[in-house]
Every structure is written in C-alpha cells, then in structure tokens.
Coordinates of C-alpha atoms in Angstrom, one line a residue:
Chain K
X1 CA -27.9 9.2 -15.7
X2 CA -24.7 11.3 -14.9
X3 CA -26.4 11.9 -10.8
X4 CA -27.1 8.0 -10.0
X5 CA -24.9 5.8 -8.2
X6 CA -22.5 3.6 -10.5
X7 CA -21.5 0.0 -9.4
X8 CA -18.0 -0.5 -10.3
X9 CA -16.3 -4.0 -10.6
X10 CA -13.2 -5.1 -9.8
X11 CA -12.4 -8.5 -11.4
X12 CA -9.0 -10.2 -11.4
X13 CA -7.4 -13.7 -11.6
X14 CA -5.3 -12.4 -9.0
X15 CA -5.7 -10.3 -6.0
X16 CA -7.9 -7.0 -7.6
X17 CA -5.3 -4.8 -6.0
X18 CA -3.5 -3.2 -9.4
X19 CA -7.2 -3.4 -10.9
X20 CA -8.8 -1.2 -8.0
X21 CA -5.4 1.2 -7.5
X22 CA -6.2 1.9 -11.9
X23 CA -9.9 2.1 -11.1
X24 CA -9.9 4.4 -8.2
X25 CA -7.8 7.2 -9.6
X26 CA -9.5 7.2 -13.1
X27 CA -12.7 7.6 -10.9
X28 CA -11.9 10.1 -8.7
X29 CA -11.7 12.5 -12.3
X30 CA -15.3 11.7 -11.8
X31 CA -16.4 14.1 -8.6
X32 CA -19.8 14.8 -9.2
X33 CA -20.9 10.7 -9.7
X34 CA -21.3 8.2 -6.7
X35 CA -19.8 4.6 -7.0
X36 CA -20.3 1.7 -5.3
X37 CA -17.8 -0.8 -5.5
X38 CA -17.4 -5.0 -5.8
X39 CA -14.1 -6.7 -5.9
X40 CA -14.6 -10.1 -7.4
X41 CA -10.7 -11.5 -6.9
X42 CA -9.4 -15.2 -7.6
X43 CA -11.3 -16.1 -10.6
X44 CA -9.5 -19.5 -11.2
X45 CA -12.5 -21.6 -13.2
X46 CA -14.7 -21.0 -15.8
X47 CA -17.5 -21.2 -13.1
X48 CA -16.3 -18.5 -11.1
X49 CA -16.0 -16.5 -14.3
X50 CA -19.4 -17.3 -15.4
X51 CA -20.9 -16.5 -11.3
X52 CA -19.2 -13.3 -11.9
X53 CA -20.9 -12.2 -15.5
X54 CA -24.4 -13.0 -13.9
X55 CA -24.0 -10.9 -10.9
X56 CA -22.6 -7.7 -12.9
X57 CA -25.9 -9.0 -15.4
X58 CA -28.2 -9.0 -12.2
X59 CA -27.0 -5.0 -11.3
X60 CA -27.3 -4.1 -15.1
X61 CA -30.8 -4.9 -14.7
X62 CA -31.3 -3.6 -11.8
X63 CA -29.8 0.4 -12.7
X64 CA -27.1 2.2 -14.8
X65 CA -24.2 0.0 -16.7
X66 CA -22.4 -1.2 -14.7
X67 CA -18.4 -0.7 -15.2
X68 CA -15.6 -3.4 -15.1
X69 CA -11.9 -3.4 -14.5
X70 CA -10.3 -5.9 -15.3
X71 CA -6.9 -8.0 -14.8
X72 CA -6.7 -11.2 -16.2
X73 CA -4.5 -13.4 -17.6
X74 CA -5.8 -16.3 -18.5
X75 CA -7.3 -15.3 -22.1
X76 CA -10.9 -18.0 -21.5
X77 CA -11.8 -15.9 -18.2
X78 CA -11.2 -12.8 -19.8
X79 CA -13.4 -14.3 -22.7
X80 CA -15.6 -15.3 -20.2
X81 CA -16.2 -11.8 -18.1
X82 CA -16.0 -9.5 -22.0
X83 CA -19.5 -11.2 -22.5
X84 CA -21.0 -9.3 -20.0
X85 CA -23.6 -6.3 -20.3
X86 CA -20.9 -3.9 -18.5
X87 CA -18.1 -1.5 -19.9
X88 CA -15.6 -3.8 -19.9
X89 CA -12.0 -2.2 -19.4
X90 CA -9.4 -4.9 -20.2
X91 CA -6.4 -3.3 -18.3
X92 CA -3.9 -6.1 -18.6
X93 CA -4.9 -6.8 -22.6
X94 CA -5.1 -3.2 -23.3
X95 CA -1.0 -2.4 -22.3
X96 CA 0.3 -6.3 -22.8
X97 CA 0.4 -6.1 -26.8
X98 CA 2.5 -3.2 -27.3
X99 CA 4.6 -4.6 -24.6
X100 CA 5.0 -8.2 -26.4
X101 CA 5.7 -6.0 -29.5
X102 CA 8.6 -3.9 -28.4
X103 CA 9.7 -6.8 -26.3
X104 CA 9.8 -9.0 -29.5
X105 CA 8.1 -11.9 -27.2
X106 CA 5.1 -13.5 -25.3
X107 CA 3.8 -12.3 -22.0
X108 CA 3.7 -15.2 -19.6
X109 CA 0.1 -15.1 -18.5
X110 CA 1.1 -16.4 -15.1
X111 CA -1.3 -15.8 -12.7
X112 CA -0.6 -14.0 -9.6
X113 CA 3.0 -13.1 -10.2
X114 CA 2.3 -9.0 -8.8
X115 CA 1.7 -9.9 -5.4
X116 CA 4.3 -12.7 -5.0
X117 CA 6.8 -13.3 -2.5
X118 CA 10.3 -12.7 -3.6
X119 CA 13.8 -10.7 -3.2
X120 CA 11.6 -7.5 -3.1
X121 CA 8.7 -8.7 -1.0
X122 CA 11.2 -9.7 1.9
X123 CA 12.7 -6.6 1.8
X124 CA 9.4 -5.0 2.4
X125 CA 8.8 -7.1 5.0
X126 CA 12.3 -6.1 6.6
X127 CA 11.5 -2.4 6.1
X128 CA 7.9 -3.2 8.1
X129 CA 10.1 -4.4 11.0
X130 CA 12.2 -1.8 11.0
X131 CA 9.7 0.8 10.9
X132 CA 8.0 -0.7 13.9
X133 CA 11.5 -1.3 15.9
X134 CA 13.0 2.4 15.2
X135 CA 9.2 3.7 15.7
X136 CA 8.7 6.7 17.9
X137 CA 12.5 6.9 19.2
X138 CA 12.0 3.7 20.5
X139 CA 15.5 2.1 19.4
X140 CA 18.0 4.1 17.5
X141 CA 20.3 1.4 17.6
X142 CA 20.7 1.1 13.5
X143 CA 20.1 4.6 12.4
X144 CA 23.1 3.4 10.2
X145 CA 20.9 1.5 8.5
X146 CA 18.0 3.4 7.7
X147 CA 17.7 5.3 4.3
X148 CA 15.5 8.0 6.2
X149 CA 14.7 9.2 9.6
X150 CA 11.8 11.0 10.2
X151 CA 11.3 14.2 12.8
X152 CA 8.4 16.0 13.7
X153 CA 6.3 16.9 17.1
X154 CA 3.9 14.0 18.8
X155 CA 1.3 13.2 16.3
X156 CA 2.3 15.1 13.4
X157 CA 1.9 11.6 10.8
X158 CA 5.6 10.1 11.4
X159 CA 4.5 6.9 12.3
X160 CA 2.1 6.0 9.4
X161 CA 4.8 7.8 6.9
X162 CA 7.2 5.5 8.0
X163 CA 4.7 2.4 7.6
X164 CA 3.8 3.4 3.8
X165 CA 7.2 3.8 3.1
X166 CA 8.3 0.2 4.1
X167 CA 5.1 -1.4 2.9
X168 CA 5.0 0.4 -0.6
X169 CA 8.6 1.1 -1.3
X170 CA 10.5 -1.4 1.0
X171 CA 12.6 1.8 2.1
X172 CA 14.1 1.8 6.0
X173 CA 12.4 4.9 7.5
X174 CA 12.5 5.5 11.6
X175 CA 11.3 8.1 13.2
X176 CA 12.4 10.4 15.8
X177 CA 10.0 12.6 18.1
X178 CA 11.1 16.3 19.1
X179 CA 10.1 16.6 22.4
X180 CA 9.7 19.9 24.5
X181 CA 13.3 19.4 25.6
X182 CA 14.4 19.3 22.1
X183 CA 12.4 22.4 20.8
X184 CA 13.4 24.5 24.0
X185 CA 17.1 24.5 23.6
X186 CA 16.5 24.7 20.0
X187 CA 19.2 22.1 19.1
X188 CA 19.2 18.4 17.2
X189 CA 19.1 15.8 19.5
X190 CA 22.2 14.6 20.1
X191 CA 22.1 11.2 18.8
X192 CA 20.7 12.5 15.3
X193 CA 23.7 14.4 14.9
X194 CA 25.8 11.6 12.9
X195 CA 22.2 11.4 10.7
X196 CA 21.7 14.7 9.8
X197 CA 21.8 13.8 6.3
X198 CA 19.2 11.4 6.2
X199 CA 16.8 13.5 8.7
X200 CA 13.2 14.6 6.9
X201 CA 11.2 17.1 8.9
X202 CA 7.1 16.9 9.1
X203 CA 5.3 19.6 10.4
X204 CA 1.5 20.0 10.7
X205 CA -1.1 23.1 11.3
X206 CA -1.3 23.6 14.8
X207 CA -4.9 23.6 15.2
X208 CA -4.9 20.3 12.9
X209 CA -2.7 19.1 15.5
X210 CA -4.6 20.0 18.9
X211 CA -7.6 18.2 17.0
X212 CA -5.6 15.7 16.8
X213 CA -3.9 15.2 20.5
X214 CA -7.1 16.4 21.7
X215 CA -9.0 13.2 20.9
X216 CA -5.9 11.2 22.7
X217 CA -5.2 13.2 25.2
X218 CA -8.4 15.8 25.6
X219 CA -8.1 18.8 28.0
X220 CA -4.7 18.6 28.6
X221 CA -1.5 21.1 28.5
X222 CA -0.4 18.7 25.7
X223 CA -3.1 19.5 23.4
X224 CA -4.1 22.7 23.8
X225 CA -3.7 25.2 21.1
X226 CA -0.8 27.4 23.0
X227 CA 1.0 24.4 23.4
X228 CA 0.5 22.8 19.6
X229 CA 1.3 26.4 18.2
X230 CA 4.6 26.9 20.2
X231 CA 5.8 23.2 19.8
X232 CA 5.1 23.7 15.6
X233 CA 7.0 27.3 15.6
X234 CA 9.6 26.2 17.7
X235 CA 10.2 23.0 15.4
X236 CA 10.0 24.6 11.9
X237 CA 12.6 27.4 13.3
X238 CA 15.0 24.1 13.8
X239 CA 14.4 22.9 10.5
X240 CA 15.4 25.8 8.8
X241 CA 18.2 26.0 11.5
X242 CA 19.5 23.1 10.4
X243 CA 18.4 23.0 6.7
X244 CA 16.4 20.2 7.0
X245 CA 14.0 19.2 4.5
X246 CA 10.6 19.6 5.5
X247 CA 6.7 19.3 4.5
X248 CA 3.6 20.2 5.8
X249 CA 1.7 16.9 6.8
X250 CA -1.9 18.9 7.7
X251 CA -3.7 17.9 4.0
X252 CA -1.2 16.1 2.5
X253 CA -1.4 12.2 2.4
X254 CA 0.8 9.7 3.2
X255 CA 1.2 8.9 -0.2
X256 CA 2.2 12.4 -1.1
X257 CA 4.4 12.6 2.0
X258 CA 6.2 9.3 1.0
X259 CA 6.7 10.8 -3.2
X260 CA 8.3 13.7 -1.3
X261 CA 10.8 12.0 0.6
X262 CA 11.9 9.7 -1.8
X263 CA 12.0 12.4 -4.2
X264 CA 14.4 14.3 -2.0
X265 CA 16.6 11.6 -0.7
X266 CA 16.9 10.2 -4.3
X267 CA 15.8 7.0 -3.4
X268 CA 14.6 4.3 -6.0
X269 CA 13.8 1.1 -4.7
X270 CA 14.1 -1.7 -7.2
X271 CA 10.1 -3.5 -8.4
X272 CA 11.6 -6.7 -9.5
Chain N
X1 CA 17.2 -7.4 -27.2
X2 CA 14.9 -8.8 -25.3
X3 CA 17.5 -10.0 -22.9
X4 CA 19.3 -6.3 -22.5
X5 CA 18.3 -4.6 -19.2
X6 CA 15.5 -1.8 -19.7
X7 CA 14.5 1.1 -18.1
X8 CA 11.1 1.8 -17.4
X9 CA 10.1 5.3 -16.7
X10 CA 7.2 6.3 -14.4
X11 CA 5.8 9.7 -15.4
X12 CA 3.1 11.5 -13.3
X13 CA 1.8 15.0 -12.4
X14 CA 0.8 13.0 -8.9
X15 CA 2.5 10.4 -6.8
X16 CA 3.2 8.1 -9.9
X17 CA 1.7 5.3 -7.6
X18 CA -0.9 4.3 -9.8
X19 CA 1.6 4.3 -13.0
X20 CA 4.0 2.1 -10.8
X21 CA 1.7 -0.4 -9.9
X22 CA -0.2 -1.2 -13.4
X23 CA 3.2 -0.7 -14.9
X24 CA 4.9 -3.1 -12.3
X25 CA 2.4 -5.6 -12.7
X26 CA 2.4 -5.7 -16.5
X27 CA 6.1 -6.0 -16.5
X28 CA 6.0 -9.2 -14.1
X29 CA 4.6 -10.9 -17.4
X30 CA 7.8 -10.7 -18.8
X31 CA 10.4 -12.5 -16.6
X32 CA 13.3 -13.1 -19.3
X33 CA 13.5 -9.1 -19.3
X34 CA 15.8 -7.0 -16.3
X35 CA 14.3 -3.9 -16.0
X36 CA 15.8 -0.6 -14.2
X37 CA 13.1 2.2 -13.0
X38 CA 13.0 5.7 -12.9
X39 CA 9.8 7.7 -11.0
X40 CA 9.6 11.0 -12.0
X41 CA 6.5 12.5 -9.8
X42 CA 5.1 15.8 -9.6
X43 CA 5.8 17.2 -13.1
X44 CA 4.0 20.3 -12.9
X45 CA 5.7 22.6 -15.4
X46 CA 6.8 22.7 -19.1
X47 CA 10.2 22.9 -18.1
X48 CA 9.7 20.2 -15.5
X49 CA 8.2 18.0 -18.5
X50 CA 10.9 19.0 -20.7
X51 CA 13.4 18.1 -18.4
X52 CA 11.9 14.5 -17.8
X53 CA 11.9 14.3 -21.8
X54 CA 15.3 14.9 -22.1
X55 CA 16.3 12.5 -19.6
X56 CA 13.8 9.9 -21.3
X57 CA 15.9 10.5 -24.7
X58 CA 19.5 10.2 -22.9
X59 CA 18.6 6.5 -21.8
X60 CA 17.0 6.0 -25.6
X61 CA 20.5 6.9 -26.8
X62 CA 22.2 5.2 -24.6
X63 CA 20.2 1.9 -24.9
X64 CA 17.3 0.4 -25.9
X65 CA 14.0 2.3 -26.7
X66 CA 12.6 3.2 -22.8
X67 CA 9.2 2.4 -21.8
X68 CA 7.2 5.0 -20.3
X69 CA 4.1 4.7 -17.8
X70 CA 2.3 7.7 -17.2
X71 CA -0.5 9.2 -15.4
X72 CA -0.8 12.6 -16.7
X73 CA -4.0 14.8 -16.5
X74 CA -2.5 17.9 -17.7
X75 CA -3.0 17.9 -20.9
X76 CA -0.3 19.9 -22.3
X77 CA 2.2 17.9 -19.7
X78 CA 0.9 14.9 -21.4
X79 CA 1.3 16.2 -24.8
X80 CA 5.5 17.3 -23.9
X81 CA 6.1 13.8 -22.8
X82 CA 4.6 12.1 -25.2
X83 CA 7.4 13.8 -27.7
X84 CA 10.2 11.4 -26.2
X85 CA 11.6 8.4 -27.8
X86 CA 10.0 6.6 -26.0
X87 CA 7.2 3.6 -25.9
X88 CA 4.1 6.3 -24.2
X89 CA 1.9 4.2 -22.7
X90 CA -0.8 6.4 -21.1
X91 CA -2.7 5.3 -18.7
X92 CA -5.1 8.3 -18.2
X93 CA -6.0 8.9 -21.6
X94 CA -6.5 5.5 -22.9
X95 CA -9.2 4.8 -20.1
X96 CA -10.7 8.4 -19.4
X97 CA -12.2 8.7 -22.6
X98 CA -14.2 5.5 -22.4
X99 CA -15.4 6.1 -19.1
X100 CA -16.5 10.4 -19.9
X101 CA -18.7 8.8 -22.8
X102 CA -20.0 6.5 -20.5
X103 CA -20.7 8.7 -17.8
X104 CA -21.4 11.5 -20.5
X105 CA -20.4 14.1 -18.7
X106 CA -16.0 15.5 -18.9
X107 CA -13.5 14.4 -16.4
X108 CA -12.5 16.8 -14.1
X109 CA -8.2 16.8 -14.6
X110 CA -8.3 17.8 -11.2
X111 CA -4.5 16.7 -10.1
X112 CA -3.7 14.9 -6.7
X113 CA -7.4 13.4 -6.5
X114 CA -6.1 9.9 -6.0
X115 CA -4.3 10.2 -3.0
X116 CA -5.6 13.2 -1.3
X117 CA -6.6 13.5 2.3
X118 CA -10.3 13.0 2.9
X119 CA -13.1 10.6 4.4
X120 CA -11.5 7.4 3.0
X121 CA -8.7 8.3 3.5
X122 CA -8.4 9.7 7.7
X123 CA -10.7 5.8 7.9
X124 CA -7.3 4.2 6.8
X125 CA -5.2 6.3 9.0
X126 CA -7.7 5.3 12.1
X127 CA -7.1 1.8 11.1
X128 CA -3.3 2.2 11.3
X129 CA -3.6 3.4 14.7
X130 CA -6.0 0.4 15.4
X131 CA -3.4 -2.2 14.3
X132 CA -0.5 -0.4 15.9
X133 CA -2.5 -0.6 19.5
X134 CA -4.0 -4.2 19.0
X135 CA -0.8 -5.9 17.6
X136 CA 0.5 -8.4 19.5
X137 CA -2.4 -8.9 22.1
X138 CA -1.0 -5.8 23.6
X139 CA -5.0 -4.4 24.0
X140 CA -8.3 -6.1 23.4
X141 CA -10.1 -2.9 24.9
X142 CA -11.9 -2.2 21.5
X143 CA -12.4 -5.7 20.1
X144 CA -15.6 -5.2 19.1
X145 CA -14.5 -2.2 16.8
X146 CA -12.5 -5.4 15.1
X147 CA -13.7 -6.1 11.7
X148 CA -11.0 -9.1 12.0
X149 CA -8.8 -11.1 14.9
X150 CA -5.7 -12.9 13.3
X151 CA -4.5 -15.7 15.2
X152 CA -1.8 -17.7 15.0
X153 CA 1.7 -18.6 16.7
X154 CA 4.4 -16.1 16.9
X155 CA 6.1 -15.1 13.7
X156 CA 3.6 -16.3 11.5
X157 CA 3.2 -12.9 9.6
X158 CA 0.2 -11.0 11.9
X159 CA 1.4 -7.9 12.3
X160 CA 2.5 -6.8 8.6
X161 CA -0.9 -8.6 7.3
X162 CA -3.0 -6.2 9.9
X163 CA -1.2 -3.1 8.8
X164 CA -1.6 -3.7 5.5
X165 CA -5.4 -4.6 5.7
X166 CA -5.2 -0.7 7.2
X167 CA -3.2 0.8 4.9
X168 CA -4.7 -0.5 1.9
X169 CA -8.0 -0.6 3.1
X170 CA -8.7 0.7 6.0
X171 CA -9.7 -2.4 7.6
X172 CA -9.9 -2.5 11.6
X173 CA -7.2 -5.8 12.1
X174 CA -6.4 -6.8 15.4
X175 CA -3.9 -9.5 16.6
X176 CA -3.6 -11.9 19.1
X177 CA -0.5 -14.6 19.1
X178 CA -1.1 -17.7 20.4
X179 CA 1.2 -19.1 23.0
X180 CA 2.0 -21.9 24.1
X181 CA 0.0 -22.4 27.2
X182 CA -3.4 -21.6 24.4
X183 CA -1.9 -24.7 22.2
X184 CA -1.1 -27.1 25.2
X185 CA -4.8 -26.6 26.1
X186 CA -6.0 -26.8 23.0
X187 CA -8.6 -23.9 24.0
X188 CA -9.3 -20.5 22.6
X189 CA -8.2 -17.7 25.1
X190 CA -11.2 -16.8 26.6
X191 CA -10.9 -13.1 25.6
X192 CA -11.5 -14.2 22.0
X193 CA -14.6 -16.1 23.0
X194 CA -17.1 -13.2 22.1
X195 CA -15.3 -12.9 18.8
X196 CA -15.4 -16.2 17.2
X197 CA -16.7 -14.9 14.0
X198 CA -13.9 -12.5 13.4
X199 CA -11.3 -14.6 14.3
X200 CA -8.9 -15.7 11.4
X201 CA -6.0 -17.8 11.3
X202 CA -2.6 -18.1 10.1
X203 CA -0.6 -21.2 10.0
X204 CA 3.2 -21.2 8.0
X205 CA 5.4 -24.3 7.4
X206 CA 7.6 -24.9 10.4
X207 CA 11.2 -24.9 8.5
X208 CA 9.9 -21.2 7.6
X209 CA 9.0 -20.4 10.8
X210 CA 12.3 -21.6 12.2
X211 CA 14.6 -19.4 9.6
X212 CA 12.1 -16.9 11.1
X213 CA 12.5 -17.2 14.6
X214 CA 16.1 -18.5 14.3
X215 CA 17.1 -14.4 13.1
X216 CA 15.3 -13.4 15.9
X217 CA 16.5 -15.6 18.9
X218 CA 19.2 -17.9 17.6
X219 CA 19.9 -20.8 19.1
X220 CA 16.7 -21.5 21.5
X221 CA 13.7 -23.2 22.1
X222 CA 11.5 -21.0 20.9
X223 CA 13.6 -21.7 17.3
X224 CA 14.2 -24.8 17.4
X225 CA 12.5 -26.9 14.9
X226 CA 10.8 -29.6 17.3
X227 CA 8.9 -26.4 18.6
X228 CA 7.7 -24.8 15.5
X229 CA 6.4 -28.1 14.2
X230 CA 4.6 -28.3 17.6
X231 CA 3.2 -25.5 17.4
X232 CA 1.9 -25.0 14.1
X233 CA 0.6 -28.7 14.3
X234 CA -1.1 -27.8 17.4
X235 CA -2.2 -24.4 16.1
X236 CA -4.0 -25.9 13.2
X237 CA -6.0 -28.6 15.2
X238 CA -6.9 -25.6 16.9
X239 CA -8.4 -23.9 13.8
X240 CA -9.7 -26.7 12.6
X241 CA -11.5 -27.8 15.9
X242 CA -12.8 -24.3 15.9
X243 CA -13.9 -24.3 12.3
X244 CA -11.9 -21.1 11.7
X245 CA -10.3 -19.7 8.4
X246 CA -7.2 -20.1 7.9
X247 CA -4.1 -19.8 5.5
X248 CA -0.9 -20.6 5.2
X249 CA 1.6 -17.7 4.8
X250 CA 4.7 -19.4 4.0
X251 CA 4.6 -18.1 0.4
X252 CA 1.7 -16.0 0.5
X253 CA 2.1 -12.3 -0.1
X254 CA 0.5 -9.9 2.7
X255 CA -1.6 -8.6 -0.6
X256 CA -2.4 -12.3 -1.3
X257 CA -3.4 -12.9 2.6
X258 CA -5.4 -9.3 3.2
X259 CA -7.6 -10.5 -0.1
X260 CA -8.5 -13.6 1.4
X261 CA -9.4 -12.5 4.4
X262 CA -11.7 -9.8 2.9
X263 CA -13.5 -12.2 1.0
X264 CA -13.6 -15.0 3.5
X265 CA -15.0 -12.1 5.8
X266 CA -16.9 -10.4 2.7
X267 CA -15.9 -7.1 3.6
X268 CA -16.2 -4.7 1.1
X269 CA -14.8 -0.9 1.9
X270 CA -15.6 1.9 0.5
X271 CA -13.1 3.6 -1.7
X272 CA -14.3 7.0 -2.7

C-alpha cells in the first residue's frame, strides 16, 4: 500500500489555496509515495458538497483511501464532505476551537475572507507594479521607495525574487543588473550609491548560470562558461567589497530567497 | 480582551510560509481581534529556539497570552518552543501523525522539502518567464504553449492575474488587452482566432476602472468615465457574443480570479 499512487483532495468553500499550501508541505514528509492531486474549490450548496463526496467515493473504489484536506466554514458542507470514505483532515475545525477559546468568542464562518480584497491586497498589487516598473534597471526613478533592491548578474533569479516578494509579502523590491561595466571597474553603480542600505546581492553557480543564458542566448560570449565564471567572481568580490548581503540563488527557491531577505532587512509586512 | 491587539507568532525551521498562510486564514475568522505578527524562520539551533522562546514570553508579559503557528519538523526544536507561554498550535504534528498511520510508513522530517528547487518547482519559474514575455500582447510567438489567453480592456487586472497563475501554479498565462479599435469592431483580433478555447475574459466595473486609470493618466480620455463605461460595455458584448468566460475583477482577489480560471479551464497541475 505504501508504493501506490495516492489521490489527494483539496476541498474548500473558498479558493483551495491555504488547503493545498497545508497539504503540499505535510506531503512532501512523504518522499517515497506518489500523489495525484484534485482541487474541488467553491463548494457553495449542499449539491456541490454532495457531487464532491461521490467522486472522492468513486476513487475509493477504484484504489487506496483516498485523503482530504479540508477548509470549510460553513459547518452543513463540512458535515457534508466528513461522510465520505477518505481521511478526512478538517484544517479550519481542527485550529478554530482553541482559537474561539482563548479569544473568548465565535469565529465568523465567513466564507472567502483569506483571499479578499482589502488594505493589504492593494498593497500587493502596488508592490506587483512596482516590481514590474523598477524590473531589470528599467526605471530607478523611486528607489526611495522600495524596501529592497535587488543586484546580481543577467539571469541570476532577480526578477522572479522580486515578483514573490510583491505578490506574497506586498514588499517594494526592484532590481538592478551588474553589467560587465559594473563588475570590471569593480565599483557600485553610481546611482545605487544613495541605496546601499537597502541593496541584497544574488549570486548563482556559474555553470548553473551558462545553463541558464545558454538556452536564451546559446553559443554566445554571453553564456559561455569563461564568461558566467568571471562575471560571478567578479560580482561576489563586490559584495564582500561593499558588505552587501548576499545568497546563493543556484538551489535555493524563491521562497527561500524571499525568507532571507526579509529576514535580513527586518521587514514584516502586516496580514490584515 | 478580545478587543486588545495580539501578536501572533510564526515559528518554522523552513520559510514559515505554510504557518503564515493557515495561520492568516484562520485569524480572518475573527475580525473584532487586531492582530500584530512576528515570522521567525529558519530556527535551526537550540539556541536559535531558545532565543525565539524568550522573545515569545517577553510579549506574554507584556500582554496578552501570544499565539503561536508553527511548522516545526525537528523534533527537539518543536519540543523548545513548545515550552513558551504561549497558545502552540502545531501544525506539523497535529496532521503528520494521521497521515504516517495512514500511509503506514514514518515521515521523513526532512527540512526545506516544501519550497525546495526541483521539477515543480523550475515549471513555475518557466511560467514566470512566460507571463513576463506574453504580458501585454507584447509576443504571441508561443501561443500555443498557452494553457490560457486573458482578455480584457486595459487595467482590468491581466497582468498580476497571469503572474500569479505562474507563481502559484505554474500555469502558462498569456495576455492580450483589448483596444479600442478590437471593441469598435466588435471582432476578436485575428491573432486570437486559433485560440478561442483558451481565451478568458476580464471585465471590472467602470468607476473602478477609472480610479484605475485616473492614477495612471490623470486627466484624459483614456480615464475618463464615458470611456471606461464604453469600453467595458463593449468588452462584455464581446465576450458574450463569443461565448467566452468571463469575470468581473472589481472585488475579486487574483487568488479568487486564478481559481476560477482553473476550474473553468479544468486544469489541474501537478504539485509534487
């Protein structure tokens, strides 16, 4: 039983997304089993609920248990999908309780209130824009504005960084490349100067990196290896010129990227 | 004291991701309560655990009881901060079990496993790089690598809703804006012809779309309200004379749009 493929469910009265973030790392603890994975979102009727339990009852049959996670609010579709033939793990009912207890009140069981657009939401929008407007040393026009600025050699992960940051964290974050120029004289461009504070250095394997350039640009002084390991060398010796924070972006995610920076910068963006 | 301000604590030998997002949308149930948040990632040590601990228990004594979220594997971590004064709400543990019994087999405690750099993961940074060259209209060169086409006029929320569909998923989203010379001929542009069946639309309320537009280019025709209401009623005859999907964005979270379009388009990634 441990060697066959598992279907997972993702159920939710709202968009699946907290249910499926839960569900994936718990499974990942789980190396040596394969998943396959449905995302039923937007139960809203009793129907829906009910379509739901009869397909998870159709793949019971069919192999292994399948496994359910679970957000929901309203208490008749949770009802609803707990009569199921799956392991049924209640993530919202589970945590709720001990929160209406040391809260000393109810939970509000509205629906669809993780995802919503508010004060925070805007400001992740915001971030989005500036991320794309202060991309790639495009603009630098409100570095004064940005809680981070990212530097690094051509396709050493700035970009997508920058992106994660906004869209998880709603932080400013633009992004400055170090071109040949930069790394010869072996001095900050000038225009980063005023920044220095705010500047977060990635860096990258070179052969990771001629991989890399070599599927945008293939066969060309750009991406060859000599180039990759003397633009990398040359960068890292500025960072630790200038005591810039740095990380190594070759198997690290932008997740794990993004925890780093805001980490060293201090930065905590308000949820609410 | 349910109306004092409380401070949530995010605890993880990881990212803290995962804690932050179960924990932020369990605390959205309770909108009478202001909460303050503190991540504390990458607790790898006793003395790193110790240290978060003894911060925990300066807020206790300075206020009311914390809550904690964590997503420890390390046992003995998990074990140090589940001394504090705190509320210890464990994710981890309270699910893992469950699921080892199911799968009868143990959980790894590998740490880093949910955000780590791998198949899934260099898909979603592929699909960043798709949005980024197909925003705007800017290409249609690899249309047909396009799991989705969003339409719709300009400012109407495209761009952040493709790179999300990437970064989340790593769904292949393209955009194309619809101008006016598209609405005054109430036609498709021929380009999107061959991609009918991808195409999806976004529509917004035109006093939204003004304030939008208004930030961007005060003062002109492209923000004035007679225009937005043109186009957007134009825009939607469109969609509707074309049978495409289509939702409105004016209070709809990019989380909220990306789900609908996955299930309109019943795509279903795979996470793992």
């Amino acid at each position: 039983m441990t060697h066959s493929k598992r279907i997972i469910f993702f159920i939710s009265d709202g968009t699946g997304i907290t249910a499926k973030t839960l569900g994936h790392s718990l499974l990942t603890q789980f190396e040596q089993i394969k998943f396959d994975t449905v995302t039923i979102p937007y139960i809203k009727t009793a129907e829906q609920a009910q379509e739901a339990v009869d397909k998870i009852n159709q793949t019971a049959k069919e192999g292994t248990r399948p496994i359910v996670f679970a957000t929901l609010l309203d208490p008749a579709m949770r009802h609803i999908i707990s009569t199921s033939n799956a392991l049924f793990l209640d993530l919202f009912a589970t945590f709720i309780q001990p929160l209406e207890y040391e809260f000393q009140t109810k939970s509000s069981h509205a629906i669809g209130k993780s995802h919503t657009v508010n004060t925070a939401y805007n400001e992740r929008i915001e971030a989005i824009n500036f991320a794309l407007l202060h991309d790639d040393g495009q603009s630098y026009q409100r570095y004064e504005d940005a809680d981070v600025i990212l530097v690094g050699v051509s396709r050493s992960g700035k970009t997508p960084t920058c992106l994660y940051l906004a869209m998880q964290f709603g932080v400013f974050a633009a992004n400055y490349p170090l071109t040949d120029d930069d790394i010869q004289t072996q001095a900050l461009p000038e225009m980063l100067l005023p920044y220095r504070e705010k500047l977060f250095g990635l860096t990258i394997q070179p052969d990771r990196l001629q991989k890399i350039r070599q599927e945008r640009s293939p066969n060309s002084r750009y991406s060859s290896l000599a180039q990759c390991q003397l633009e990398v060398q040359k960068v890292e010796a500025l960072y630790r010129q200038f005591k810039l924070p740095f990380i190594n972006t070759t198997v690290t995610s932008v997740e794990e990227i993004a925890t780093s920076i805001l980490l060293n910068a201090k930065i905590e963006r308000p949820m609410f």
